[in-house]
CSV table of C-alpha atoms in Angstrom, one decimal:
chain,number,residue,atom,x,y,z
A,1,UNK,CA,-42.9,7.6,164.7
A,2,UNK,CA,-41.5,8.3,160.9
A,3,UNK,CA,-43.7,10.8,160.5
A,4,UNK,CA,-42.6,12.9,164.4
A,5,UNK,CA,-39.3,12.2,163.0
A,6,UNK,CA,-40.1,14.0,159.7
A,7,UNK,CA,-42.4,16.8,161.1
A,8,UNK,CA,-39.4,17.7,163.6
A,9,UNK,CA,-36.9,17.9,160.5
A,10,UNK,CA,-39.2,20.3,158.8
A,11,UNK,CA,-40.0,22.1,161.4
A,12,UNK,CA,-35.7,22.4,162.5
A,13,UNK,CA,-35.5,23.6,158.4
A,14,UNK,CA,-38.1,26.1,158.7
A,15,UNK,CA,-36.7,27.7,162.0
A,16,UNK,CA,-33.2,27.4,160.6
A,17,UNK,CA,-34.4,29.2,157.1
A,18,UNK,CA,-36.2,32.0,158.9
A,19,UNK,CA,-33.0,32.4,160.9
A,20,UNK,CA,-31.2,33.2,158.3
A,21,UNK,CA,-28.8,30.1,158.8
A,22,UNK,CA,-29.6,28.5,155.2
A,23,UNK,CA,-29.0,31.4,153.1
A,24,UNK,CA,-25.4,30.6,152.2
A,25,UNK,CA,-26.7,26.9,151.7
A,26,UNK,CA,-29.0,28.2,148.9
A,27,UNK,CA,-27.0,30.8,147.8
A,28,UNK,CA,-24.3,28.4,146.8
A,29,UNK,CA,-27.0,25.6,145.6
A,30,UNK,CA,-29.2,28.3,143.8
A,31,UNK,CA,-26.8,30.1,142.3
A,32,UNK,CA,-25.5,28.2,139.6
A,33,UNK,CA,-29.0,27.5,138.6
A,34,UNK,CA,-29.6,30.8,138.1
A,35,UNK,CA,-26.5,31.5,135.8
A,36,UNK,CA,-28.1,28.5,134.0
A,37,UNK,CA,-31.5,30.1,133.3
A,38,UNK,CA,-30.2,33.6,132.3
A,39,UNK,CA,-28.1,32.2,129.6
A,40,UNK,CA,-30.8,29.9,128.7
A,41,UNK,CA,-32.9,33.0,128.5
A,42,UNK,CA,-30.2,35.3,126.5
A,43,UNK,CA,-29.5,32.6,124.0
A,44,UNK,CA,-33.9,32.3,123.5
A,45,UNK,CA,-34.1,36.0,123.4
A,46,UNK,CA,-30.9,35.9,120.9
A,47,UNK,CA,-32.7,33.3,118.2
A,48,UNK,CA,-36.4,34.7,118.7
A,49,UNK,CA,-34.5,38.0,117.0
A,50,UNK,CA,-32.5,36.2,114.5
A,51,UNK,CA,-35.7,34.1,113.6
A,52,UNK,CA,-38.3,37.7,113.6
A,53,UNK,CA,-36.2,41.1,113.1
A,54,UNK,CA,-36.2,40.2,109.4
A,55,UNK,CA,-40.0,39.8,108.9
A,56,UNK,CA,-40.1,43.2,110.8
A,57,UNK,CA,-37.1,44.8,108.6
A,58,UNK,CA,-39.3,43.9,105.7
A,59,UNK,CA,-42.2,45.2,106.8
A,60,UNK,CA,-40.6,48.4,107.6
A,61,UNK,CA,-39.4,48.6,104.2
A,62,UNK,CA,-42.4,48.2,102.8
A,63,UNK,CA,-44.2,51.2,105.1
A,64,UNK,CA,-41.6,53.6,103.9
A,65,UNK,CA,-42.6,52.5,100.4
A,66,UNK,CA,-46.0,52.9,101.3
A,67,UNK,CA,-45.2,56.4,102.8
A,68,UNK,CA,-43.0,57.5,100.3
A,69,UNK,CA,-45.7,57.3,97.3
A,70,UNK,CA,-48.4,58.8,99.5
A,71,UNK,CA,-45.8,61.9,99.8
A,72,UNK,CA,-45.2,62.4,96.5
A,73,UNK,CA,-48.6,62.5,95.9
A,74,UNK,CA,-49.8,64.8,98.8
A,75,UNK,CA,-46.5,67.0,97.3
A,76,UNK,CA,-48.3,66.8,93.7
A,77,UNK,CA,-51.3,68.1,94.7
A,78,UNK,CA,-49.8,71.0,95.9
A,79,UNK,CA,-47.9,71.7,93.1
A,80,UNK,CA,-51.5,71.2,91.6
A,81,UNK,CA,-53.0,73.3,94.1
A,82,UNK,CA,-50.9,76.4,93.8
A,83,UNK,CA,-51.1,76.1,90.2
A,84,UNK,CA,-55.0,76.6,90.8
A,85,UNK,CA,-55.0,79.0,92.8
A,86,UNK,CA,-52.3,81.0,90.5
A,87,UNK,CA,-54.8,80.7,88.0
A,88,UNK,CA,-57.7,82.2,90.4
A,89,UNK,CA,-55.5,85.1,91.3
A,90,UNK,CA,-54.9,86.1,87.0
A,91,UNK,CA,-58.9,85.6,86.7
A,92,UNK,CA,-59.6,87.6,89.2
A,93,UNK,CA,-57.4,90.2,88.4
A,94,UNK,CA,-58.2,90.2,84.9
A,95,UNK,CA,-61.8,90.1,85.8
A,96,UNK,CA,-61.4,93.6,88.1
A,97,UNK,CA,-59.6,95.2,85.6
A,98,UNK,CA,-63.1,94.6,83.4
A,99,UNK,CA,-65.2,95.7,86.3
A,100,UNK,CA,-63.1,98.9,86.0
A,101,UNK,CA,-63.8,99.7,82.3
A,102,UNK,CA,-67.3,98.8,81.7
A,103,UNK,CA,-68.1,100.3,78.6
A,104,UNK,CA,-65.6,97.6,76.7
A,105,UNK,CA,-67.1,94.1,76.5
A,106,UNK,CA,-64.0,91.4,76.8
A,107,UNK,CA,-63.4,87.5,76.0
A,108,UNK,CA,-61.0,86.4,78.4
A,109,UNK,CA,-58.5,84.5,76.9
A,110,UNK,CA,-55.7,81.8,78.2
A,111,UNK,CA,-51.9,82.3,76.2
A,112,UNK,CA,-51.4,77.9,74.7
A,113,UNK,CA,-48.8,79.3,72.6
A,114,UNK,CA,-45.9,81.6,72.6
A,115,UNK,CA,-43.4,82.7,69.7
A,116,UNK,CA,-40.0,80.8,69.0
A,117,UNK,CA,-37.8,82.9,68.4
A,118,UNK,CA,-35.6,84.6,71.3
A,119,UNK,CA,-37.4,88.0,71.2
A,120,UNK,CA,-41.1,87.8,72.0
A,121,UNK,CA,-43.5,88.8,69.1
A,122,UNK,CA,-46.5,87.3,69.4
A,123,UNK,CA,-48.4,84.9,71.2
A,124,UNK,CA,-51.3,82.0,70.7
A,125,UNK,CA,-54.5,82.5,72.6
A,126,UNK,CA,-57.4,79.7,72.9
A,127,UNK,CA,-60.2,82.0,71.5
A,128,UNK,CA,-61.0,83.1,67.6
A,129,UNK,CA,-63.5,83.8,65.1
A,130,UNK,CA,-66.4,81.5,66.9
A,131,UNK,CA,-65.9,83.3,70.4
A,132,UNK,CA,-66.5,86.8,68.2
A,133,UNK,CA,-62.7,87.7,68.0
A,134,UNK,CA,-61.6,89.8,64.7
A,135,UNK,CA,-58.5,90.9,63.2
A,136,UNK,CA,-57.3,94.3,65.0
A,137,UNK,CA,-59.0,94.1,68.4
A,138,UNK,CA,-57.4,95.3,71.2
A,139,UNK,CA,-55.2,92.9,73.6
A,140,UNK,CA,-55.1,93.8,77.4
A,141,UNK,CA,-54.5,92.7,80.6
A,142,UNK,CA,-55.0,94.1,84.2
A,143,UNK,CA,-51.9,95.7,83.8
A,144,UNK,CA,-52.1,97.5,80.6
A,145,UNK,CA,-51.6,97.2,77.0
A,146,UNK,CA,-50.1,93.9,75.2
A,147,UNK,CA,-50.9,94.7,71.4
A,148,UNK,CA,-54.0,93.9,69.1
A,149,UNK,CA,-55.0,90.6,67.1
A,150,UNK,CA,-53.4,89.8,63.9
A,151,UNK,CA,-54.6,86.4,62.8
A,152,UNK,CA,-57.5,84.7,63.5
A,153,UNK,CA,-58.8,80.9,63.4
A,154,UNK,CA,-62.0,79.3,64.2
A,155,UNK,CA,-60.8,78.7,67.8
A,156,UNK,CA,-57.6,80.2,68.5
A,157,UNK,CA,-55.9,84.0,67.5
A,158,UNK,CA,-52.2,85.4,67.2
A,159,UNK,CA,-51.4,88.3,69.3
A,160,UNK,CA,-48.8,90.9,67.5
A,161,UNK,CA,-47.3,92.5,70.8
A,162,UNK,CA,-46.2,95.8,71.3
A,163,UNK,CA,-42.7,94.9,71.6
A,164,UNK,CA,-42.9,93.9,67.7
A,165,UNK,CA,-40.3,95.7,65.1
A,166,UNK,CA,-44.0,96.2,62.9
A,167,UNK,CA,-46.1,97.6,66.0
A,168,UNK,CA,-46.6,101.4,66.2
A,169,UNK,CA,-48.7,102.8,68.8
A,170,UNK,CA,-49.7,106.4,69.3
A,171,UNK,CA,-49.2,107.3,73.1
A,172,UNK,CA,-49.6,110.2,75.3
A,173,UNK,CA,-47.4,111.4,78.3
A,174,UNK,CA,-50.0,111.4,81.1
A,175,UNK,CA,-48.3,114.6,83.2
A,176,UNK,CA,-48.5,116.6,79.5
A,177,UNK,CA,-50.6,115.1,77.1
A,178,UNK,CA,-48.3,115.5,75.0
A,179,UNK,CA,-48.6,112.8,72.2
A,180,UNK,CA,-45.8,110.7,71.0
A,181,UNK,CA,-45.1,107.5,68.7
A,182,UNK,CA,-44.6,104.0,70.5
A,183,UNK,CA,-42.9,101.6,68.4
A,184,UNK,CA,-41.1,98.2,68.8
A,185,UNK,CA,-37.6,96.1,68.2
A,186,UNK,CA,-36.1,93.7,67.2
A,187,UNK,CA,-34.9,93.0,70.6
A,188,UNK,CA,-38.2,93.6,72.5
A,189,UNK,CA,-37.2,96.8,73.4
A,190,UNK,CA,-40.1,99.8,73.5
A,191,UNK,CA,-38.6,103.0,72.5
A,192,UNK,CA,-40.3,106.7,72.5
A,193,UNK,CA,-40.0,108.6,69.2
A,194,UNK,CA,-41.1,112.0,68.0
A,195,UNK,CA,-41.2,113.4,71.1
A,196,UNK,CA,-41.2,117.1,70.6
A,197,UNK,CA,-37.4,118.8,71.5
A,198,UNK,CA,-38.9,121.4,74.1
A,199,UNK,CA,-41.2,118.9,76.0
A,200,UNK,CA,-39.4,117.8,79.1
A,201,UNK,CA,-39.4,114.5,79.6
A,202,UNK,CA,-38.0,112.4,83.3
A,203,UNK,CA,-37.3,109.2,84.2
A,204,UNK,CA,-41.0,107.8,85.6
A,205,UNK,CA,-43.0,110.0,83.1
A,206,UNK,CA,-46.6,107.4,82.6
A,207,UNK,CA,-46.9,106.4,79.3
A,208,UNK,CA,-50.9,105.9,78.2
A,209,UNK,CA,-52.4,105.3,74.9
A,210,UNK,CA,-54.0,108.4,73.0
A,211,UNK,CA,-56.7,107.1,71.1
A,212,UNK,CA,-55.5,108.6,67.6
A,213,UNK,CA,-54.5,106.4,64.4
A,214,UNK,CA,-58.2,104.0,65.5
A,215,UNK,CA,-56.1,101.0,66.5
A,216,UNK,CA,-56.1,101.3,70.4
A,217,UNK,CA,-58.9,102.9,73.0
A,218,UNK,CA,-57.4,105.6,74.7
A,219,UNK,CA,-55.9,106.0,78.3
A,220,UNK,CA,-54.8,102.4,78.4
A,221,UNK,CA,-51.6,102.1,80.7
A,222,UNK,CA,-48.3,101.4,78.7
A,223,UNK,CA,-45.3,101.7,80.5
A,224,UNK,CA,-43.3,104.7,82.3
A,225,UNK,CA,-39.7,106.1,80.9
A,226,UNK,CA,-36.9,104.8,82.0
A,227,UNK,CA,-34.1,106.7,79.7
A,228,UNK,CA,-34.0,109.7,77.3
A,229,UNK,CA,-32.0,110.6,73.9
A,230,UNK,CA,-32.0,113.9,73.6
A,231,UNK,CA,-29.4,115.8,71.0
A,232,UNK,CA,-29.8,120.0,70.3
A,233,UNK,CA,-29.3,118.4,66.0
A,234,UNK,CA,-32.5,116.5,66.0
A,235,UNK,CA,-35.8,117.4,65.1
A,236,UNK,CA,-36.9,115.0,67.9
A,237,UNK,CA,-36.2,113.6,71.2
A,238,UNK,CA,-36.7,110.2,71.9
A,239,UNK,CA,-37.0,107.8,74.9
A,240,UNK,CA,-36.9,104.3,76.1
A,241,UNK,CA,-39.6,102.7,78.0
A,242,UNK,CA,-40.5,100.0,80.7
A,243,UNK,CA,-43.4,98.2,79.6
A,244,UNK,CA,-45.8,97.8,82.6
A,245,UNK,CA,-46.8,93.8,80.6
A,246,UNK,CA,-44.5,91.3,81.6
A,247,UNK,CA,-44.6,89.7,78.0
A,248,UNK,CA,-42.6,86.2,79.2
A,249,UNK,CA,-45.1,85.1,81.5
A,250,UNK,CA,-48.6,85.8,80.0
A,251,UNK,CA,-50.7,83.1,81.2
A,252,UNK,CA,-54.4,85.1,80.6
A,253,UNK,CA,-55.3,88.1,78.3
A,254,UNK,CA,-58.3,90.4,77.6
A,255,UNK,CA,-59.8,91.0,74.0
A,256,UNK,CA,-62.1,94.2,73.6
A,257,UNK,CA,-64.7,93.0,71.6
A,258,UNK,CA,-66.3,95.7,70.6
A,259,UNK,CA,-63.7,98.3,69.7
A,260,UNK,CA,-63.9,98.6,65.9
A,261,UNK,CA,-60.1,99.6,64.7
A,262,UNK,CA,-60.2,102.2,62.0
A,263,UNK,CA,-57.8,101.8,59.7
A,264,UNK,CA,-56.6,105.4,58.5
A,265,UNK,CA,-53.7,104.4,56.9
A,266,UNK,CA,-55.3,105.6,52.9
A,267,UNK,CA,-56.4,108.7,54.6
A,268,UNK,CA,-52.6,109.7,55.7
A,269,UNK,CA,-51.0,111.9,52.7
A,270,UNK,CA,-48.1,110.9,51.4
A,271,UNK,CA,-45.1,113.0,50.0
A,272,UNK,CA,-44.6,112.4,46.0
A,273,UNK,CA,-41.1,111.0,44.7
């Protein structure tokens, strides 16, 4: 009979609750349980943060460490890199310009030092007597003329430049071949001298070796003009030029080997006191 008794109540409960009657009941009953658990949950969620956001802060840290050093290094290599391929490009250059001239024999040679002083005189190359270099050969690059050796080691050679106060060089004006005298400064500068009063020289006029006075071979590109001095009193005209060499950044040079200079110097009259 209890157990009718029971059955029927269930049975009213499950009528009632698929009727939709009960829903305020549980609403009301439910309800505060379920404030209950979400605050339960919040404060969990809350501590499980407190308690692991740390660990992960550190470990964060520590990636961009990680990441940090790996791109410095990546950015070293390229620095690296470039520096290479810099290197590459001058070789190949230099190496063209040989290719281009093949009755001189070369040494290729890398610049390890470079003169002190403000004005640019000379510089160090890594080549000397044991690579076949001697005192007076020719100094090149693809570009054109940088001067001639003037002291020699077993492994390493100075390099007087053109832009010396001591260099002379004969040149020729390429449009005229009309010969001239090349000499240097104190201050780097190139300047043009004993140019002949009725030649007529421009702005842009090539400036080439000439092959006379035995130091340098002949047609090797100099510079162009860049300003002329010309007064009706001299005996001379004389000119400024551009060298084509940009002598602050020589990295790589070429020596002709076998161009013998020829010093003419005793041959040269001179006038008596």
């Amino acid at each position: 009979m209890r157990s009718i008794v029971i059955g029927l109540i269930v049975v009213g409960l499950l009528v009632l609750a698929l009727g939709g009657f009960l829903t305020p009941l549980f609403s009301g009953t439910l309800g505060p349980l379920v404030a209950v658990q979400r605050w339960v949950s919040s404060r969990y969620m809350a501590i499980y943060e407190f308690v692991t956001v740390p660990r992960d802060v550190a470990s964060l840290r520590q990636r961009n460490a990680e990441l940090e050093t790996e791109v410095s290094r990546l950015q070293a290599q390229v620095i690296e890199l470039q520096q290479q391929l810099n290197e590459a490009q001058v070789l190949y250059s230099l190496l063209d310009f040989a290719r281009t001239r093949p009755e001189n024999q070369y040494v290729a040679c890398s610049v390890i030092g470079r003169d002190p002083s403000p004005f640019l005189n000379y510089v160090i190359i890594d080549h000397g007597s044991n690579d076949g270099l001697r005192h007076g050969m020719p100094v090149v690059t693809e570009k054109g003329l940088v001067g001639r050796v003037d002291a020699v080691t077993a492994s390493a050679a100075r390099v007087q430049l053109i832009t010396d106060p001591s260099s002379v060089v004969n040149v020729r004006f390429e449009s005229s071949d009309s010969e001239a005298i090349l000499t240097g400064s104190v201050t780097g500068d190139l300047t043009l001298e004993m140019v002949p009063q009725d030649l007529a020289v421009n702005t842009g006029d090539v400036i080439l070796t000439s092959g006379l006075g035995g130091l340098y071979p002949s047609n090797i590109f100099i510079g162009q003009v860049v300003n002329v001095s010309k007064r009706e009193t001299d005996l001379f005209q004389s000119a400024s030029i551009q060298p084509v060499v940009d002598f602050s950044t020589l990295e790589a040079v070429l020596v002709i080997t076998n161009f013998q200079p020829v010093d003419v110097t005793p041959l040269i009259p001179t006038t008596s006191p």
